[in-house]
Coordinates of C-alpha atoms and ligand atoms in Angstrom, one line a residue:
M12 CA -4.4 9.0 14.5
T13 CA -6.9 9.9 11.8
F14 CA -6.9 12.4 9.0
K15 CA -9.3 14.5 11.1
D16 CA -6.5 15.4 13.4
F17 CA -4.9 17.6 10.7
N18 CA -7.9 19.9 10.6
F19 CA -8.0 19.9 6.8
K20 CA -10.5 22.0 5.0
D21 CA -13.8 20.3 4.1
T22 CA -13.0 19.9 0.4
L23 CA -9.7 18.1 1.2
N24 CA -11.4 15.8 3.8
Q25 CA -13.9 15.0 1.1
A26 CA -11.1 14.1 -1.4
I27 CA -9.4 11.9 1.2
K28 CA -12.6 10.1 1.8
D29 CA -13.2 9.7 -1.9
A30 CA -9.7 8.2 -2.2
G31 CA -10.7 5.7 0.4
F32 CA -7.9 6.6 2.8
T33 CA -8.9 6.1 6.4
E34 CA -5.7 6.4 8.4
P35 CA -2.5 8.3 7.7
S36 CA 0.5 6.1 6.9
P37 CA 3.6 6.6 9.2
V38 CA 5.4 9.0 6.8
Q39 CA 2.1 11.0 6.5
A40 CA 1.6 11.1 10.2
D41 CA 5.1 12.5 10.7
A42 CA 5.4 14.7 7.7
I43 CA 2.0 16.4 7.4
P44 CA 2.1 18.4 10.7
L45 CA 5.6 19.7 9.9
I46 CA 4.7 20.8 6.4
L47 CA 1.5 22.4 7.7
E48 CA 3.7 24.4 10.1
G49 CA 5.7 25.7 7.2
H50 CA 9.0 23.8 7.6
D51 CA 11.2 22.7 4.9
L52 CA 11.5 18.9 5.1
I53 CA 13.6 16.0 4.1
G54 CA 11.8 12.7 4.1
Q55 CA 13.2 9.3 3.8
A56 CA 10.9 6.4 3.3
Q57 CA 10.7 3.4 1.0
T58 CA 8.4 3.4 -2.0
G59 CA 4.8 2.5 -1.4
T60 CA 4.7 4.3 1.9
G61 CA 2.4 7.1 0.7
K62 CA 4.9 9.9 0.2
T63 CA 2.7 11.6 -2.5
A64 CA -0.1 12.2 0.0
A65 CA 2.5 13.1 2.7
F66 CA 3.4 16.2 0.7
G67 CA 0.3 16.6 -1.5
L68 CA -2.3 16.9 1.2
P69 CA -0.6 19.6 3.3
I70 CA 0.4 21.5 0.2
I71 CA -3.1 21.5 -1.1
Q72 CA -4.4 22.5 2.3
K73 CA -2.2 25.5 2.2
M74 CA -2.7 26.5 -1.4
V75 CA -4.7 29.7 -2.1
G76 CA -5.7 28.4 -5.5
N77 CA -5.9 31.4 -7.7
K78 CA -2.3 32.5 -8.2
G79 CA -1.1 30.5 -11.2
V80 CA 1.4 27.7 -10.5
E81 CA 1.6 27.5 -6.8
A82 CA 3.1 24.1 -6.4
L83 CA 5.9 22.4 -8.4
V84 CA 6.7 18.8 -8.0
I85 CA 9.9 17.5 -9.7
V86 CA 10.1 13.7 -10.3
P87 CA 12.6 11.6 -12.2
T88 CA 10.5 9.9 -14.9
R89 CA 7.5 10.5 -17.1
E90 CA 5.7 7.6 -15.6
L91 CA 6.1 9.0 -12.1
A92 CA 5.0 12.5 -13.4
M93 CA 1.8 11.0 -14.6
Q94 CA 1.3 8.9 -11.5
V95 CA 2.0 11.7 -9.1
S96 CA -0.2 14.2 -11.0
D97 CA -3.1 11.7 -11.1
E98 CA -2.8 11.3 -7.3
L99 CA -2.6 15.1 -6.7
F100 CA -5.5 15.7 -9.1
R101 CA -7.6 13.4 -6.9
F102 CA -6.8 15.4 -3.8
G103 CA -7.1 18.8 -5.5
K104 CA -10.2 18.4 -7.6
T105 CA -12.7 19.1 -4.8
A106 CA -10.9 22.4 -4.3
K107 CA -11.0 22.9 -8.1
L108 CA -7.2 22.9 -8.4
K109 CA -5.8 22.3 -11.8
T110 CA -2.9 19.9 -12.4
A111 CA -0.5 19.7 -15.3
T112 CA 2.3 17.4 -16.2
V113 CA 5.5 18.5 -17.9
Y114 CA 7.8 16.0 -19.5
G115 CA 9.9 15.5 -22.6
G116 CA 8.9 13.8 -25.8
T117 CA 5.6 15.7 -26.3
A118 CA 4.8 19.0 -28.0
Y119 CA 5.8 22.2 -26.3
N120 CA 2.8 24.4 -27.1
R121 CA 0.0 22.4 -25.5
Q122 CA 2.1 21.7 -22.5
I123 CA 2.8 25.5 -22.1
D124 CA -0.9 26.2 -22.4
R125 CA -1.7 23.7 -19.7
I126 CA 1.0 25.1 -17.4
E127 CA -0.5 28.5 -17.8
Q128 CA -3.8 27.2 -16.6
A129 CA -2.5 25.0 -13.8
N130 CA -2.1 25.4 -10.0
I131 CA 0.0 22.4 -9.6
I132 CA 2.6 21.1 -12.0
V133 CA 4.4 17.8 -11.9
A134 CA 7.6 17.9 -14.0
T135 CA 10.6 15.9 -15.0
P136 CA 13.9 17.9 -14.7
G137 CA 15.0 17.9 -18.4
R138 CA 11.8 19.5 -19.9
L139 CA 11.3 21.8 -17.0
Q140 CA 14.8 23.2 -17.2
D141 CA 14.3 23.6 -21.0
L142 CA 11.1 25.6 -20.5
L143 CA 12.6 27.8 -17.8
K144 CA 15.9 28.4 -19.5
S145 CA 14.3 29.3 -22.8
K146 CA 11.9 31.6 -20.9
R147 CA 8.9 29.9 -22.4
I148 CA 7.4 29.7 -18.9
K149 CA 7.9 31.7 -15.8
I150 CA 6.6 30.3 -12.5
N151 CA 6.6 31.5 -9.0
P152 CA 5.6 28.5 -6.9
S153 CA 5.3 28.7 -3.1
F154 CA 5.8 25.0 -2.7
V155 CA 8.5 23.0 -4.4
V156 CA 8.9 19.2 -4.0
L157 CA 11.7 17.0 -5.1
D158 CA 10.3 13.5 -5.2
E159 CA 12.6 10.4 -5.5
A160 CA 15.6 12.7 -5.2
D161 CA 18.1 9.8 -5.1
E162 CA 16.8 8.5 -8.3
M163 CA 17.1 11.8 -10.0
L164 CA 20.7 11.9 -9.0
D165 CA 21.3 8.4 -10.2
M166 CA 19.9 9.4 -13.5
G167 CA 22.3 12.3 -13.8
F168 CA 19.9 15.1 -13.2
L169 CA 21.9 16.9 -10.6
D170 CA 22.9 19.8 -12.8
E171 CA 19.4 20.3 -14.2
I172 CA 18.0 20.4 -10.7
K173 CA 20.5 23.0 -9.5
N174 CA 19.8 25.0 -12.5
I175 CA 16.1 24.8 -12.1
F176 CA 16.4 26.2 -8.6
T177 CA 18.0 29.4 -10.0
Y178 CA 14.7 30.2 -11.6
L179 CA 12.6 29.6 -8.5
P180 CA 11.7 32.2 -5.9
E181 CA 13.8 32.4 -2.7
E182 CA 10.7 32.7 -0.7
R183 CA 9.3 29.2 -0.9
Q184 CA 8.7 26.0 1.1
T185 CA 10.9 23.1 -0.2
L186 CA 10.4 19.4 0.5
M187 CA 12.7 16.7 -0.6
F188 CA 11.8 12.9 -0.6
S189 CA 14.3 10.1 -1.1
A190 CA 14.3 6.4 -0.5
T191 CA 18.0 6.6 0.4
M192 CA 20.3 9.3 1.7
P193 CA 23.6 9.1 0.0
K194 CA 26.1 11.9 0.6
Q195 CA 25.3 13.7 -2.6
I196 CA 21.6 14.0 -1.5
K197 CA 22.7 15.5 1.8
I198 CA 24.8 18.1 0.0
L199 CA 22.0 19.0 -2.3
A200 CA 19.6 19.3 0.6
E201 CA 21.9 21.8 2.3
Q202 CA 21.9 23.9 -0.9
I203 CA 18.2 24.0 -1.6
L204 CA 16.5 23.5 1.8
N205 CA 16.2 26.0 4.6
S206 CA 16.7 24.5 8.1
P207 CA 14.8 21.4 7.2
K208 CA 13.1 19.0 9.6
S209 CA 13.6 15.4 8.8
V210 CA 11.3 12.5 8.8
T211 CA 12.8 9.0 8.5
I212 CA 10.8 5.8 8.4
T213 CA 13.4 3.6 9.9
K214 CA 14.9 0.5 8.4
K215 CA 12.8 -1.9 10.5
E216 CA 9.6 -0.3 9.2
R217 CA 11.0 -0.1 5.8
T218 CA 10.7 -3.7 5.0
N219 CA 7.2 -4.4 4.1
T220 CA 6.2 -7.5 6.2
D221 CA 3.4 -8.2 3.7
I222 CA 6.0 -9.3 1.2
T223 CA 7.3 -12.9 1.4
Q224 CA 10.8 -13.0 0.0
L225 CA 12.0 -16.2 -1.6
F226 CA 15.1 -17.1 -3.5
Y227 CA 15.9 -20.1 -5.8
V228 CA 19.3 -21.2 -6.7
V229 CA 19.6 -22.1 -10.4
A230 CA 22.3 -22.6 -13.0
D231 CA 22.4 -19.8 -15.5
Y232 CA 21.1 -21.9 -18.3
E233 CA 18.1 -22.9 -16.2
R234 CA 16.8 -19.5 -15.6
D235 CA 14.1 -19.5 -18.3
D236 CA 12.8 -22.9 -17.3
A237 CA 12.8 -22.1 -13.7
L238 CA 11.0 -18.9 -14.3
L239 CA 8.3 -20.6 -16.3
R240 CA 7.9 -23.4 -13.8
L241 CA 7.6 -20.9 -10.9
I242 CA 5.0 -18.8 -12.8
D243 CA 3.0 -22.0 -13.4
Y244 CA 3.2 -22.9 -9.8
K245 CA 2.6 -19.6 -8.3
N246 CA -0.1 -18.7 -10.7
P247 CA 0.4 -14.9 -10.2
N248 CA -2.5 -12.5 -10.6
K249 CA -0.2 -9.9 -12.1
C250 CA 3.6 -10.0 -12.0
I251 CA 6.6 -8.0 -12.8
I252 CA 9.8 -9.6 -14.0
F253 CA 12.9 -7.5 -13.4
C254 CA 15.9 -7.6 -15.7
R255 CA 19.2 -5.9 -15.5
K256 CA 19.4 -4.8 -19.1
K257 CA 17.1 -3.6 -21.8
K258 CA 18.4 -6.4 -24.1
E259 CA 17.3 -9.0 -21.5
V260 CA 13.9 -7.3 -21.3
D261 CA 13.5 -7.7 -25.1
R262 CA 14.7 -11.3 -25.2
L263 CA 12.6 -12.4 -22.3
S264 CA 9.5 -10.7 -23.5
S265 CA 9.7 -12.5 -26.9
Y266 CA 10.3 -15.8 -25.0
M267 CA 7.4 -15.4 -22.6
T268 CA 5.1 -14.2 -25.4
A269 CA 6.0 -17.4 -27.4
Q270 CA 5.1 -19.3 -24.3
G271 CA 1.6 -18.0 -24.5
F272 CA 1.6 -15.2 -21.9
K273 CA 0.3 -11.8 -22.4
V274 CA 3.4 -9.7 -21.9
G275 CA 4.2 -6.1 -21.7
A276 CA 7.8 -4.7 -21.8
L277 CA 9.1 -1.5 -20.3
H278 CA 12.5 0.0 -20.7
G279 CA 14.1 3.4 -21.1
D280 CA 14.3 3.5 -24.9
M281 CA 10.6 3.1 -25.6
E282 CA 8.4 5.7 -27.1
Q283 CA 6.3 7.6 -24.7
K284 CA 3.0 6.5 -26.2
Q285 CA 4.0 2.9 -26.1
R286 CA 5.1 3.1 -22.5
E287 CA 1.8 4.7 -21.4
H288 CA -0.1 2.1 -23.4
T289 CA 1.8 -0.8 -21.8
I290 CA 1.3 0.5 -18.3
R291 CA -2.3 1.1 -18.9
S292 CA -2.8 -2.4 -20.2
F293 CA -1.0 -3.8 -17.2
K294 CA -3.2 -1.8 -14.8
Q295 CA -6.3 -3.0 -16.6
G296 CA -5.1 -6.6 -16.6
L297 CA -4.9 -7.0 -20.3
V298 CA -1.2 -7.7 -19.8
E299 CA -0.5 -10.2 -17.0
I300 CA 3.3 -10.2 -17.1
F301 CA 5.3 -7.0 -17.1
I302 CA 9.0 -7.2 -17.9
A303 CA 11.0 -4.2 -17.0
T304 CA 14.3 -2.7 -16.1
D305 CA 14.7 -0.9 -12.7
V306 CA 14.6 2.6 -14.0
A307 CA 11.6 2.0 -16.2
A308 CA 9.5 0.5 -13.3
R309 CA 10.6 3.0 -10.7
G310 CA 7.7 4.1 -8.6
L311 CA 5.3 2.1 -10.8
D312 CA 2.1 2.0 -8.7
V313 CA -0.1 -0.9 -9.5
N314 CA -2.0 -2.2 -6.5
D315 CA -2.7 -5.9 -7.4
V316 CA 0.8 -7.1 -8.4
S317 CA 0.9 -10.4 -6.6
H318 CA 4.5 -11.4 -7.5
V319 CA 7.8 -9.7 -8.3
F320 CA 10.4 -11.9 -10.0
N321 CA 14.0 -10.9 -10.1
Y322 CA 15.3 -12.7 -13.2
H323 CA 18.7 -11.8 -11.9
I324 CA 19.4 -10.5 -8.4
P325 CA 20.0 -6.7 -8.6
F326 CA 23.4 -5.4 -7.9
D327 CA 22.6 -3.2 -5.0
S328 CA 20.3 -3.5 -2.0
E329 CA 18.4 -0.3 -2.8
S330 CA 17.2 -1.5 -6.2
Y331 CA 16.2 -4.8 -4.5
V332 CA 14.0 -2.8 -2.0
H333 CA 12.5 -0.8 -4.8
R334 CA 11.8 -3.8 -7.0
I335 CA 10.1 -5.9 -4.4
G336 CA 8.1 -2.8 -3.3
R337 CA 6.1 -3.1 -6.5
T338 CA 4.2 -5.9 -4.8
G339 CA 2.5 -6.0 -1.4
R340 CA 1.0 -2.6 -2.0
A341 CA -2.0 -1.1 -0.3
G342 CA -2.1 -3.8 2.4
N343 CA -2.1 -6.7 -0.1
K344 CA 0.1 -9.7 0.4
G345 CA 2.9 -10.1 -2.1
E346 CA 5.7 -12.5 -3.0
A347 CA 9.1 -11.5 -4.2
I348 CA 11.1 -14.2 -6.0
T349 CA 14.7 -14.0 -6.9
L350 CA 16.6 -16.4 -9.1
V351 CA 20.3 -16.6 -8.2
S352 CA 23.2 -18.6 -9.5
P353 CA 25.4 -20.3 -6.8
N354 CA 28.0 -17.6 -7.1
E355 CA 25.4 -14.9 -6.3
L356 CA 24.6 -16.3 -2.9
R357 CA 27.0 -13.8 -1.4
T358 CA 24.8 -11.0 -2.8
I359 CA 21.8 -12.5 -1.0
K360 CA 23.6 -12.4 2.3
R361 CA 24.7 -8.8 1.6
I362 CA 21.2 -7.6 0.7
E363 CA 19.7 -9.4 3.7
K364 CA 22.2 -7.5 5.9
D365 CA 21.8 -4.1 4.3
V366 CA 18.0 -4.2 4.2
G367 CA 17.5 -6.1 7.5
T368 CA 15.4 -8.8 6.0
I369 CA 15.4 -12.5 5.5
M370 CA 15.1 -14.3 2.2
I371 CA 13.9 -17.8 2.3
S372 CA 15.6 -20.4 0.2
E373 CA 13.2 -22.7 -1.7
V374 CA 13.5 -25.4 -4.3
I375 CA 12.0 -25.1 -7.7
P376 CA 8.8 -27.3 -7.7
T377 CA 8.8 -30.4 -9.7
R378 CA 6.5 -30.9 -12.6
Q379 CA 4.4 -33.2 -10.5
E380 CA 4.2 -30.6 -7.7
V381 CA 3.0 -28.0 -10.2
Q382 CA 0.4 -30.5 -11.5
N383 CA -0.7 -31.3 -7.9
R384 CA -1.1 -27.7 -7.2
K385 CA -3.2 -27.2 -10.3
D386 CA -5.4 -30.3 -9.5
N387 CA -6.0 -29.0 -6.0
D388 CA -7.0 -25.6 -7.3
L389 CA -9.3 -27.1 -9.8
L390 CA -10.8 -29.5 -7.3
S391 CA -11.6 -26.7 -4.8
K392 CA -13.1 -24.7 -7.6
I393 CA -15.3 -27.6 -8.6
I394 CA -16.4 -28.3 -5.1
N395 CA -17.4 -24.6 -4.7
I396 CA -19.5 -24.5 -7.8
K397 CA -23.1 -24.1 -6.9
V398 CA -25.1 -26.4 -9.2
S399 CA -28.7 -25.3 -9.9
T400 CA -31.6 -27.7 -9.2
S401 CA -32.7 -27.6 -12.8
A402 CA -29.2 -28.7 -13.9
K403 CA -29.3 -31.5 -11.4
E404 CA -32.7 -32.6 -12.8
M405 CA -31.3 -32.6 -16.3
V406 CA -28.4 -34.7 -15.3
K407 CA -30.8 -37.2 -13.7
T408 CA -32.8 -37.4 -16.9
L409 CA -29.6 -37.9 -18.9
Q410 CA -28.6 -40.8 -16.6
H411 CA -31.2 -43.0 -18.1
D412 CA -29.2 -43.1 -21.4
I413 CA -25.6 -42.4 -20.4
D414 CA -23.6 -43.4 -17.4
I415 CA -22.6 -40.7 -15.0
V416 CA -18.9 -40.9 -15.6
T417 CA -19.4 -40.3 -19.3
I418 CA -21.8 -37.4 -18.6
A419 CA -19.2 -35.8 -16.4
H420 CA -16.5 -36.4 -19.0
L421 CA -18.5 -35.0 -21.9
L422 CA -19.5 -32.0 -19.9
A423 CA -16.0 -31.3 -18.8
T424 CA -14.8 -31.6 -22.4
I425 CA -17.5 -29.3 -23.8
V426 CA -17.1 -26.8 -21.0
Q427 CA -13.3 -26.8 -21.6
E428 CA -14.0 -26.1 -25.3
E429 CA -16.2 -23.2 -24.3
I430 CA -13.4 -21.8 -22.2
D431 CA -10.8 -22.4 -24.9
V432 CA -12.7 -20.9 -27.7
K433 CA -14.7 -18.2 -26.1
G434 CA -12.6 -17.5 -23.0
K435 CA -15.7 -18.2 -20.9
D436 CA -15.7 -19.1 -17.3
I437 CA -17.8 -22.1 -16.5
I438 CA -19.0 -20.5 -13.3
G439 CA -20.7 -17.8 -15.4
L440 CA -22.8 -20.2 -17.4
G441 CA -26.5 -19.7 -17.1
T442 CA -29.2 -22.4 -17.1
E443 CA -29.9 -21.9 -20.8
E444 CA -26.3 -22.5 -21.6
V445 CA -26.1 -25.5 -19.4
K446 CA -29.2 -26.9 -21.2
A447 CA -27.6 -26.3 -24.6
L448 CA -24.5 -28.1 -23.4
I449 CA -26.4 -31.1 -22.2
E450 CA -28.3 -31.2 -25.5
R451 CA -25.0 -31.4 -27.2
A452 CA -23.8 -34.0 -24.8
K453 CA -26.9 -36.1 -25.7
N454 CA -26.2 -35.8 -29.4
W455 CA -22.6 -36.8 -28.8
K456 CA -21.4 -39.5 -31.1
G457 CA -18.4 -40.4 -29.1
G458 CA -14.8 -40.5 -30.2
D459 CA -11.6 -39.1 -28.6
R460 CA -12.1 -35.4 -28.5
N461 CA -10.3 -34.5 -25.4
G462 CA -6.6 -33.9 -25.2
N463 CA -5.4 -31.6 -27.9
R464 CA -8.5 -29.5 -28.2
G465 CA -8.0 -25.9 -28.4
R466 CA -4.3 -26.0 -28.4
G467 CA -2.9 -22.6 -28.9
R468 CA -6.3 -21.0 -28.9
S469 CA -6.9 -21.0 -25.3
R470 CA -4.4 -18.3 -24.5
N471 CA -6.9 -15.6 -24.2
R472 CA -8.1 -17.4 -21.1
S473 CA -10.4 -16.2 -18.5
R474 CA -8.9 -14.6 -15.4
G475 CA -8.4 -16.1 -12.0
G476 CA -8.3 -19.6 -10.8
N477 CA -7.3 -22.3 -13.0
R478 CA -6.5 -20.7 -16.3
G479 CA -6.7 -22.9 -19.3
R480 CA -3.3 -22.4 -20.8
S481 CA -3.8 -25.7 -22.6
G482 CA -0.8 -25.3 -24.8
N483 CA 2.1 -27.7 -24.8
R484 CA 3.4 -27.2 -21.3
H485 CA 0.5 -28.5 -19.3
S486 CA -3.2 -28.7 -19.4
S487 CA -5.5 -27.1 -17.0
S488 CA -8.5 -29.3 -17.6
G489 CA -8.9 -32.6 -15.8
G490 CA -8.2 -35.9 -17.5
N491 CA -5.8 -37.1 -20.1
R492 CA -3.0 -35.2 -18.6
G493 CA 0.1 -37.3 -19.3
S494 CA 0.0 -36.8 -23.0
R495 CA 0.3 -33.1 -22.9
N496 CA 3.3 -32.5 -20.9
G497 CA 5.4 -33.3 -23.9
G498 CA 8.2 -35.0 -21.9
G499 CA 11.3 -33.7 -23.5
N500 CA 11.6 -30.2 -22.2
N501 CA 11.9 -31.0 -18.6
R502 CA 15.5 -30.0 -18.3
G503 CA 15.5 -30.6 -14.6
S504 CA 15.6 -27.1 -13.3
R505 CA 15.0 -28.5 -9.9
N506 CA 18.1 -30.5 -9.0
R507 CA 20.5 -27.6 -8.8
S508 CA 18.4 -25.8 -6.4
E509 CA 19.6 -27.5 -3.4
G510 CA 23.1 -26.2 -4.0
Ligands
ADP604 P1 5.4 6.3 -2.4 O1 5.5 7.7 -3.1 O2 5.9 6.4 -1.0 O3 6.0 5.2 -3.2 P2 2.6 6.5 -3.1 O4 2.4 7.9 -2.6 O5 2.8 6.3 -4.5 O6 3.9 5.9 -2.3 O7 1.5 5.6 -2.4 C1 1.4 4.2 -2.7 C2 -0.1 3.8 -2.7 O8 -0.7 3.9 -1.4 C3 -1.0 4.7 -3.6 O9 -1.8 3.9 -4.4 C4 -1.7 5.6 -2.7 O10 -3.0 6.0 -3.2 C5 -1.9 4.7 -1.5 N1 -2.0 5.4 -0.2 C6 -1.2 6.4 0.2 N2 -1.5 6.8 1.4 C7 -2.6 6.0 1.8 C8 -3.4 5.9 3.0 N3 -3.2 6.7 4.1 N4 -4.3 5.0 3.1 C9 -4.5 4.2 2.0 N5 -3.8 4.2 0.9 C10 -2.8 5.1 0.8
MG605 MG1 6.3 8.4 -4.8

């Protein structure tokens, strides 16, 4: 099946093409034809399955475009509101549709102005109810979507939602999406939907096979060490660490920051501006580790999250599914890593059963294993470096005065310094820079410079590959390794893991 099969208008096909979508996801393939036919719909699918486009595309296809607010999407959180409206804006802009977001914590007036201009609004329940109740806005949407309905109920929005519907026209097409279908959701569906069709992406398909799920048994006091070790070993591109409580988010962010990581924290109590800022930094890669509570990270859509860590195993299976769904997105591979204490093994079994998945038990790598991994990474990086002929010539010249091992050593030291101080990547060095380095190598007076160089400074390291976190835990450069591991803090987070 392709998007062509839906016979969308040209502007919409263009938008789909611009978005880089080639093939509808399962929930899209099932839901789009039903929505185009005008049915109310109840859709159940895990996060990351493309629900936004599943309702957004057919709604935009059917929109007339010049009658004020024609589509209303209700979502549980501000982050989701922004995310969904970004996605809908992408699909709607070729048809010149205007999108507005409505959520609490920002000024009313500008929001109202925007709503009055908009064709599509994406709103959180609290602010929307506020605006409708106080008669500051009046809308008459033909399409109403409840996105992440179960989450809205979990957050206690049931009354707001029921109340919102009293302000909406009877004559409308209503769509409801939810990852789970508890009884309350079914009751709500009966109240607001009219002979709905349902689309369910079954359990089997729900577990994303691109996500490897691992768990590590650790004692409670070992969690921090275990986490650090695993992050070192796995060398994530971007990762999210999930905590149960806001307090834990705060503590762990201070701790990880002190360890030299660029950390962003997200929890319910944060100011809107700060939340947006943090999410943006994470998307742009300025923040490499994101520490969050479940609610705060709900629906968070960042494509290149390579690892999700559960600092504690979540209480229920659904949050587990939601959490790990933050990785392995858009066809990428991902790894979900859960730390459990021995008495939580039962929870693992229960989640495996509920979700129909298998979590693989692994043992926290030893310090040596971490180091071997790093050495291998560095080796393969070095082997793949293409050395220019002129650089080779220069080294040959140098060899008259200095033996080759010393040359290599000096260059490595200087290059490491470049990386430490300037955050440069050696691979990016041009001939001129190599020349300058060799000049400095020639003038080198000797002495023991390697080892502690750049300690603490190297944390704004370059991305990818072997990143020079040359602080006290380990060193990324070759040579003189033993002195840097600082012995004492190896509290053996490995031994317990076999339990
Ligand atoms: P959900 O609401 O089910 O959690 P989203 O609608 O947020 O999922 O979609 C997840 C990601 O997948 C988004 O980045 C979206 O742009 C992308 N996506 C959705 N549908 C497709 C598709 N058919 N082809 C490629 N990418 C898609
Ligand atoms: Mg969604």
